[in-house]
Short mmCIF file of C-alpha atoms and ligand atoms in Angstrom, two decimals:
data_model
loop_
_atom_site.label_atom_id
_atom_site.label_comp_id
_atom_site.label_asym_id
_atom_site.label_seq_id
_atom_site.Cartn_x
_atom_site.Cartn_y
_atom_site.Cartn_z
CA MET A 539 -64.17 -24.23 -96.12
CA ILE A 540 -61.87 -21.39 -95.21
CA LYS A 541 -63.50 -17.97 -94.98
CA LYS A 542 -62.28 -14.46 -94.31
CA VAL A 543 -62.17 -13.84 -90.55
CA SER A 544 -63.93 -10.47 -90.81
CA GLU A 545 -66.77 -12.06 -92.82
CA ILE A 546 -67.16 -14.84 -90.24
CA LEU A 547 -67.48 -12.18 -87.54
CA TYR A 548 -69.92 -9.93 -89.45
CA ASP A 549 -72.11 -12.96 -90.22
CA ALA A 550 -72.10 -14.02 -86.55
CA ARG A 551 -72.98 -10.51 -85.40
CA LYS A 552 -75.90 -10.41 -87.82
CA GLU A 553 -77.16 -13.68 -86.36
CA GLY A 554 -76.67 -12.48 -82.78
CA TYR A 555 -73.85 -14.72 -81.61
CA ALA A 556 -70.06 -14.57 -81.20
CA VAL A 557 -67.32 -16.80 -82.60
CA GLY A 558 -64.56 -18.54 -80.62
CA ALA A 559 -60.94 -18.04 -81.70
CA PHE A 560 -58.97 -20.95 -80.27
CA ASN A 561 -55.19 -21.19 -79.94
CA VAL A 562 -53.67 -24.41 -81.27
CA ILE A 563 -50.14 -25.77 -81.13
CA ASN A 564 -50.33 -29.34 -82.45
CA ILE A 565 -52.33 -31.81 -84.55
CA GLU A 566 -54.51 -33.04 -81.68
CA MET A 567 -55.54 -29.49 -80.72
CA ILE A 568 -56.36 -28.65 -84.34
CA GLN A 569 -58.53 -31.78 -84.59
CA ALA A 570 -60.22 -30.96 -81.28
CA VAL A 571 -61.25 -27.51 -82.54
CA PHE A 572 -62.41 -28.75 -85.95
CA THR A 573 -64.44 -31.60 -84.42
CA ALA A 574 -66.06 -29.24 -81.92
CA SER A 575 -66.94 -26.91 -84.78
CA GLN A 576 -68.34 -29.77 -86.85
CA GLU A 577 -70.43 -31.16 -83.99
CA THR A 578 -71.88 -27.74 -83.15
CA LYS A 579 -72.22 -26.68 -86.81
CA THR A 580 -70.60 -23.36 -85.89
CA PRO A 581 -67.73 -21.50 -87.57
CA VAL A 582 -64.47 -21.23 -85.64
CA ILE A 583 -61.16 -19.42 -85.87
CA LEU A 584 -57.95 -21.38 -85.33
CA GLN A 585 -55.05 -19.20 -84.32
CA PHE A 586 -51.41 -19.58 -83.42
CA THR A 587 -48.80 -17.38 -81.80
CA GLU A 588 -45.20 -16.49 -82.47
CA SER A 589 -44.15 -18.89 -79.67
CA THR A 590 -45.89 -21.72 -81.51
CA MET A 591 -44.23 -20.71 -84.79
CA LYS A 592 -40.89 -20.97 -82.96
CA TYR A 593 -41.90 -24.31 -81.45
CA VAL A 594 -43.06 -26.19 -84.57
CA GLY A 595 -42.29 -23.80 -87.44
CA GLY A 596 -44.71 -21.25 -88.88
CA LYS A 597 -45.27 -23.18 -92.11
CA THR A 598 -45.85 -26.39 -90.13
CA ILE A 599 -48.64 -25.00 -87.99
CA PHE A 600 -50.26 -22.97 -90.77
CA HIS A 601 -50.27 -25.66 -93.46
CA THR A 602 -51.21 -28.39 -90.98
CA ILE A 603 -54.37 -26.45 -90.11
CA GLU A 604 -55.11 -25.92 -93.81
CA ASN A 605 -54.48 -29.56 -94.75
CA ILE A 606 -56.41 -31.12 -91.87
CA ALA A 607 -59.35 -28.91 -92.84
CA LYS A 608 -59.10 -29.75 -96.52
CA TRP A 609 -58.77 -33.50 -96.07
CA TYR A 610 -60.94 -34.24 -93.07
CA TYR A 611 -63.32 -31.35 -92.36
CA PRO A 612 -64.42 -30.06 -95.78
CA ASP A 613 -67.81 -29.01 -94.37
CA VAL A 614 -66.40 -26.86 -91.53
CA CYS A 615 -66.38 -23.08 -91.95
CA PHE A 616 -63.24 -21.65 -90.37
CA GLY A 617 -60.67 -18.85 -90.34
CA ILE A 618 -56.91 -18.97 -89.67
CA HIS A 619 -55.28 -16.15 -87.74
CA LEU A 620 -51.93 -15.06 -86.28
CA ASP A 621 -52.59 -14.16 -82.63
CA HIS A 622 -50.56 -11.39 -80.92
CA GLY A 623 -48.10 -10.60 -83.71
CA LYS A 624 -45.82 -8.17 -81.93
CA SER A 625 -43.42 -7.20 -84.71
CA ILE A 626 -43.59 -6.24 -88.38
CA GLU A 627 -41.22 -9.15 -89.14
CA ILE A 628 -43.52 -11.83 -87.72
CA VAL A 629 -46.54 -10.38 -89.54
CA GLN A 630 -44.53 -10.26 -92.77
CA GLU A 631 -43.47 -13.89 -92.35
CA CYS A 632 -47.12 -14.91 -91.94
CA LEU A 633 -48.32 -12.86 -94.91
CA GLU A 634 -45.61 -14.37 -97.10
CA MET A 635 -46.82 -17.88 -96.15
CA GLY A 636 -50.39 -16.88 -97.06
CA VAL A 637 -51.90 -16.55 -93.57
CA PRO A 638 -55.21 -14.78 -94.28
CA SER A 639 -55.63 -12.87 -91.00
CA VAL A 640 -53.13 -11.35 -88.57
CA MET A 641 -53.22 -9.49 -85.31
CA PHE A 642 -50.76 -6.68 -84.87
CA ASP A 643 -50.46 -6.18 -81.13
CA GLY A 644 -48.99 -2.73 -80.61
CA SER A 645 -50.92 -2.33 -77.39
CA ARG A 646 -47.83 -1.93 -75.22
CA ARG A 647 -46.37 0.80 -77.43
CA GLU A 648 -46.95 4.54 -77.26
CA TYR A 649 -50.25 5.46 -78.93
CA GLU A 650 -48.72 7.17 -82.00
CA GLU A 651 -46.33 4.27 -82.54
CA ASN A 652 -49.21 1.78 -82.26
CA VAL A 653 -51.13 3.82 -84.87
CA SER A 654 -48.27 4.05 -87.37
CA LEU A 655 -47.14 0.40 -87.07
CA THR A 656 -50.70 -0.93 -87.22
CA LYS A 657 -51.39 1.24 -90.29
CA HIS A 658 -48.26 -0.18 -91.92
CA VAL A 659 -49.44 -3.74 -91.15
CA VAL A 660 -52.86 -2.94 -92.65
CA GLU A 661 -51.24 -1.69 -95.89
CA MET A 662 -49.06 -4.81 -96.12
CA SER A 663 -51.98 -7.14 -95.30
CA HIS A 664 -54.70 -5.60 -97.44
CA SER A 665 -52.44 -5.75 -100.48
CA LYS A 666 -52.54 -9.54 -99.94
CA ASN A 667 -56.26 -9.58 -99.16
CA ALA A 668 -55.55 -10.50 -95.51
CA CYS A 669 -57.39 -8.87 -92.63
CA VAL A 670 -55.95 -7.24 -89.53
CA GLN A 671 -56.90 -7.12 -85.88
CA GLY A 672 -55.50 -4.20 -83.90
CA GLU A 673 -55.50 -3.72 -80.15
CA LEU A 674 -56.09 -0.53 -78.23
CA GLY A 675 -55.80 -0.35 -74.49
CA SER A 676 -54.01 -3.50 -73.43
CA VAL A 677 -55.40 -6.78 -72.19
CA PRO A 678 -53.22 -7.55 -69.16
CA TYR A 679 -51.72 -10.87 -68.15
CA LYS A 680 -52.59 -12.51 -64.87
CA SER A 681 -49.51 -11.37 -62.96
CA GLU A 682 -50.01 -7.69 -63.86
CA VAL A 683 -53.28 -6.86 -62.18
CA SER A 684 -55.24 -7.52 -59.04
CA SER A 685 -58.76 -6.63 -58.02
CA ASP A 686 -58.25 -2.89 -57.40
CA ILE A 687 -59.90 -0.69 -59.97
CA GLU A 688 -57.05 1.85 -60.23
CA THR A 689 -54.60 -0.73 -61.59
CA TRP A 690 -57.13 -1.86 -64.18
CA ASP A 691 -57.91 1.65 -65.41
CA ALA A 692 -54.49 2.00 -66.99
CA TYR A 693 -55.23 -0.95 -69.29
CA MET A 694 -58.68 0.04 -70.51
CA THR A 695 -59.59 1.10 -74.07
CA ASN A 696 -60.45 4.79 -74.39
CA PRO A 697 -63.63 5.03 -76.55
CA ASP A 698 -62.69 8.38 -78.16
CA GLN A 699 -59.21 7.12 -78.95
CA ALA A 700 -60.77 3.94 -80.39
CA ILE A 701 -62.51 5.78 -83.24
CA ASP A 702 -59.34 7.75 -84.01
CA PHE A 703 -57.35 4.48 -84.01
CA VAL A 704 -59.79 2.72 -86.35
CA GLN A 705 -59.98 5.63 -88.79
CA ARG A 706 -56.25 6.22 -88.94
CA THR A 707 -55.16 2.58 -89.20
CA GLY A 708 -57.88 1.02 -91.41
CA ILE A 709 -58.00 -2.19 -89.31
CA ASP A 710 -60.74 -4.79 -89.84
CA THR A 711 -61.37 -5.87 -86.24
CA LEU A 712 -60.47 -4.38 -82.86
CA ALA A 713 -59.40 -6.09 -79.62
CA VAL A 714 -60.66 -4.10 -76.66
CA ALA A 715 -59.73 -3.97 -73.00
CA ILE A 716 -62.77 -3.54 -70.75
CA GLY A 717 -61.63 -5.46 -67.66
CA ASN A 718 -60.71 -8.70 -69.44
CA ALA A 719 -57.36 -10.36 -68.75
CA HIS A 720 -55.38 -13.30 -70.06
CA GLY A 721 -55.36 -16.48 -67.97
CA MET A 722 -57.75 -17.57 -65.25
CA MET A 723 -58.44 -14.67 -62.89
CA LYS A 724 -61.20 -15.29 -60.42
CA GLU A 725 -60.46 -12.02 -58.60
CA ARG A 726 -61.30 -9.79 -61.54
CA PHE A 727 -64.14 -7.30 -61.03
CA GLU A 728 -67.04 -6.95 -63.48
CA PRO A 729 -66.17 -5.78 -66.99
CA ASP A 730 -66.83 -2.12 -67.72
CA TYR A 731 -69.99 -2.62 -69.79
CA ASN A 732 -70.65 1.10 -70.21
CA ARG A 733 -67.20 1.59 -71.68
CA LEU A 734 -67.92 -1.23 -74.14
CA SER A 735 -71.18 0.43 -75.22
CA GLU A 736 -69.36 3.73 -75.71
CA ILE A 737 -66.83 1.96 -77.95
CA VAL A 738 -69.64 0.25 -79.90
CA GLN A 739 -71.38 3.62 -80.45
CA ARG A 740 -68.23 4.95 -82.09
CA VAL A 741 -66.76 1.89 -83.82
CA SER A 742 -68.75 -0.31 -86.17
CA LEU A 743 -66.05 -2.99 -86.64
CA PRO A 744 -66.31 -6.44 -85.07
CA LEU A 745 -64.89 -6.28 -81.52
CA VAL A 746 -62.76 -9.04 -80.00
CA ILE A 747 -62.42 -9.96 -76.32
CA HIS A 748 -59.11 -11.59 -75.40
CA GLY A 749 -58.77 -13.52 -72.17
CA ALA A 750 -62.19 -15.16 -72.43
CA SER A 751 -61.22 -18.46 -70.81
CA ASP A 752 -62.80 -17.73 -67.45
CA TRP A 753 -65.88 -15.79 -68.57
CA ASP A 754 -69.21 -17.23 -67.57
CA ILE A 755 -72.28 -17.21 -69.78
CA SER A 756 -73.84 -14.12 -68.19
CA ARG A 757 -70.77 -11.98 -68.92
CA VAL A 758 -70.49 -13.45 -72.38
CA GLN A 759 -74.12 -12.74 -73.19
CA GLU A 760 -73.95 -9.22 -71.77
CA VAL A 761 -71.10 -8.24 -74.09
CA VAL A 762 -72.50 -10.13 -77.10
CA SER A 763 -75.77 -8.23 -76.70
CA ARG A 764 -73.73 -5.02 -76.66
CA GLY A 765 -71.90 -5.91 -79.89
CA VAL A 766 -68.88 -8.19 -79.25
CA SER A 767 -68.35 -10.72 -82.07
CA CYS A 768 -65.32 -12.81 -81.06
CA PHE A 769 -63.74 -14.34 -77.95
CA ASN A 770 -60.15 -15.58 -77.74
CA VAL A 771 -59.63 -18.78 -75.77
CA ASP A 772 -56.31 -20.40 -74.95
CA THR A 773 -55.91 -21.12 -71.23
CA SER A 774 -59.08 -23.16 -70.67
CA SER A 775 -58.49 -25.48 -73.62
CA ARG A 776 -54.84 -25.93 -72.63
CA VAL A 777 -55.95 -26.78 -69.09
CA ALA A 778 -58.39 -29.40 -70.42
CA PHE A 779 -55.62 -30.89 -72.56
CA ALA A 780 -52.99 -30.87 -69.79
CA GLN A 781 -55.33 -32.23 -67.11
CA SER A 782 -56.21 -35.14 -69.35
CA LEU A 783 -52.53 -35.90 -70.01
CA SER A 784 -51.84 -35.92 -66.31
CA LYS A 785 -54.90 -38.10 -65.56
CA THR A 786 -53.96 -40.69 -68.19
CA PHE A 787 -50.41 -40.94 -66.90
CA LYS A 788 -51.53 -41.22 -63.29
CA ALA A 789 -54.15 -43.87 -64.13
CA SER A 790 -51.70 -46.69 -64.67
CA GLU A 791 -48.78 -47.91 -62.59
CA GLU A 792 -46.57 -48.32 -65.60
CA ILE A 793 -45.94 -45.32 -67.76
CA GLU A 794 -48.22 -45.39 -70.82
CA ILE A 795 -45.97 -45.54 -73.83
CA ASP A 796 -48.68 -45.69 -76.45
CA ILE A 797 -48.59 -41.94 -76.77
CA ARG A 798 -51.62 -42.08 -79.09
CA LYS A 799 -53.78 -43.13 -76.13
CA VAL A 800 -52.48 -40.28 -74.00
CA LEU A 801 -52.81 -37.65 -76.72
CA GLY A 802 -56.09 -39.11 -77.97
CA ASN A 803 -57.67 -38.69 -74.53
CA ALA A 804 -56.35 -35.12 -74.33
CA ARG A 805 -57.78 -34.36 -77.77
CA GLY A 806 -61.19 -35.62 -76.62
CA ALA A 807 -61.05 -33.56 -73.44
CA MET A 808 -60.11 -30.43 -75.34
CA LYS A 809 -62.89 -31.03 -77.88
CA GLU A 810 -65.43 -31.05 -75.05
CA ALA A 811 -63.95 -27.87 -73.55
CA VAL A 812 -64.05 -26.11 -76.94
CA LYS A 813 -67.64 -27.26 -77.58
CA GLU A 814 -68.69 -25.85 -74.24
CA LYS A 815 -67.18 -22.47 -75.18
CA ILE A 816 -68.72 -22.46 -78.64
CA GLN A 817 -72.12 -23.15 -77.11
CA MET A 818 -71.62 -20.45 -74.51
CA PHE A 819 -70.74 -17.96 -77.26
CA ARG A 820 -74.01 -18.94 -78.95
CA GLY A 821 -75.92 -18.35 -75.72
CA ILE A 822 -76.42 -22.03 -74.85
CA SER A 823 -75.56 -23.08 -71.28
CA LYS A 824 -74.56 -26.67 -70.63
O1 G3H B 1512 -52.61 -14.54 -75.39
C1 G3H B 1512 -52.05 -15.42 -75.98
C2 G3H B 1512 -51.63 -16.71 -75.53
O2 G3H B 1512 -52.33 -17.16 -74.40
C3 G3H B 1512 -50.15 -16.78 -75.35
O3 G3H B 1512 -49.78 -17.99 -75.82
O4 G3H B 1512 -47.77 -19.20 -75.00
O5 G3H B 1512 -48.52 -19.36 -77.37
O6 G3H B 1512 -47.45 -17.26 -76.57
P1 G3H B 1512 -48.26 -18.46 -76.20
P1 13P B 1513 -57.09 -16.82 -72.19
O1 13P B 1513 -55.75 -16.83 -71.52
O2 13P B 1513 -58.14 -16.29 -71.27
O3 13P B 1513 -57.47 -18.13 -72.74
O4 13P B 1513 -56.98 -15.79 -73.43
C1 13P B 1513 -56.44 -16.21 -74.63
C2 13P B 1513 -56.13 -15.09 -75.55
O5 13P B 1513 -56.54 -13.95 -75.38
C3 13P B 1513 -55.30 -15.42 -76.71
O6 13P B 1513 -55.01 -14.29 -77.48
ZN1 ZN B 1514 -54.77 -12.51 -76.24
#
């Protein structure tokens, strides 16, 4: 059954684990996440981006998630969320469709503009009983940073600003930047754990780590023990899906035209990748 994202995260925090928020773009990926959730008996968040709304249609992705859950996974506890909404218009479109949780990503804007736009999104969303994730600091993309600490500093969340941001916007969850980055980045230095603890001392909301695809269990457990409740995963499940597609095509001399075999294998591979992440977020190594 569908549940409010903030409630899923508070419940997980109380029980000492974190929830995975997985990006999905098609039916097979949705099924992979739901099956992984069912097999691990763990709540999940399924999320989609503006690019996916452009690709398949916002209503298509949203209602497909809802319907697959209703018809085939009635026992699974899950949330649905817009990931990285970067404009008021895209958030509005989602709220009008009934999406129950949205991220407003104003992290690349000037601080005061991020505050006022996020606050506006919170007012719009709360009037429809939807919750809002804000972002302060900015989680970089792979091409933007390297291993030197100076470059990273510019992206980090300021703990004092975090409490001001939370109080002035009224958000429900906060995405933080503590050395995490989108994509696979082996060269990244250790996260700034002290900064995270300073944020946690000031902010009682559930905290979200974006860019969790390449985090190992020790990092994950360190930040969960310090108060993180949610990890966003996109790259590693996409890689599992894409590698399987490529393997199936390469396996036979003639191109496989039963696309169900190709996509079915990819769905299975992604399910395993998602299960591994869910277990990691619960503190279980494989
Ligand atoms: O951080 C978010 C996603 O990894 C970006 O995904 O290609 O669907 O915009 P997208
Ligand atoms: P990854 O690129 O590490 O999977 O991060 C995904 C993410 O943060 C989606 O919002
Ligand atoms: Zn992200």
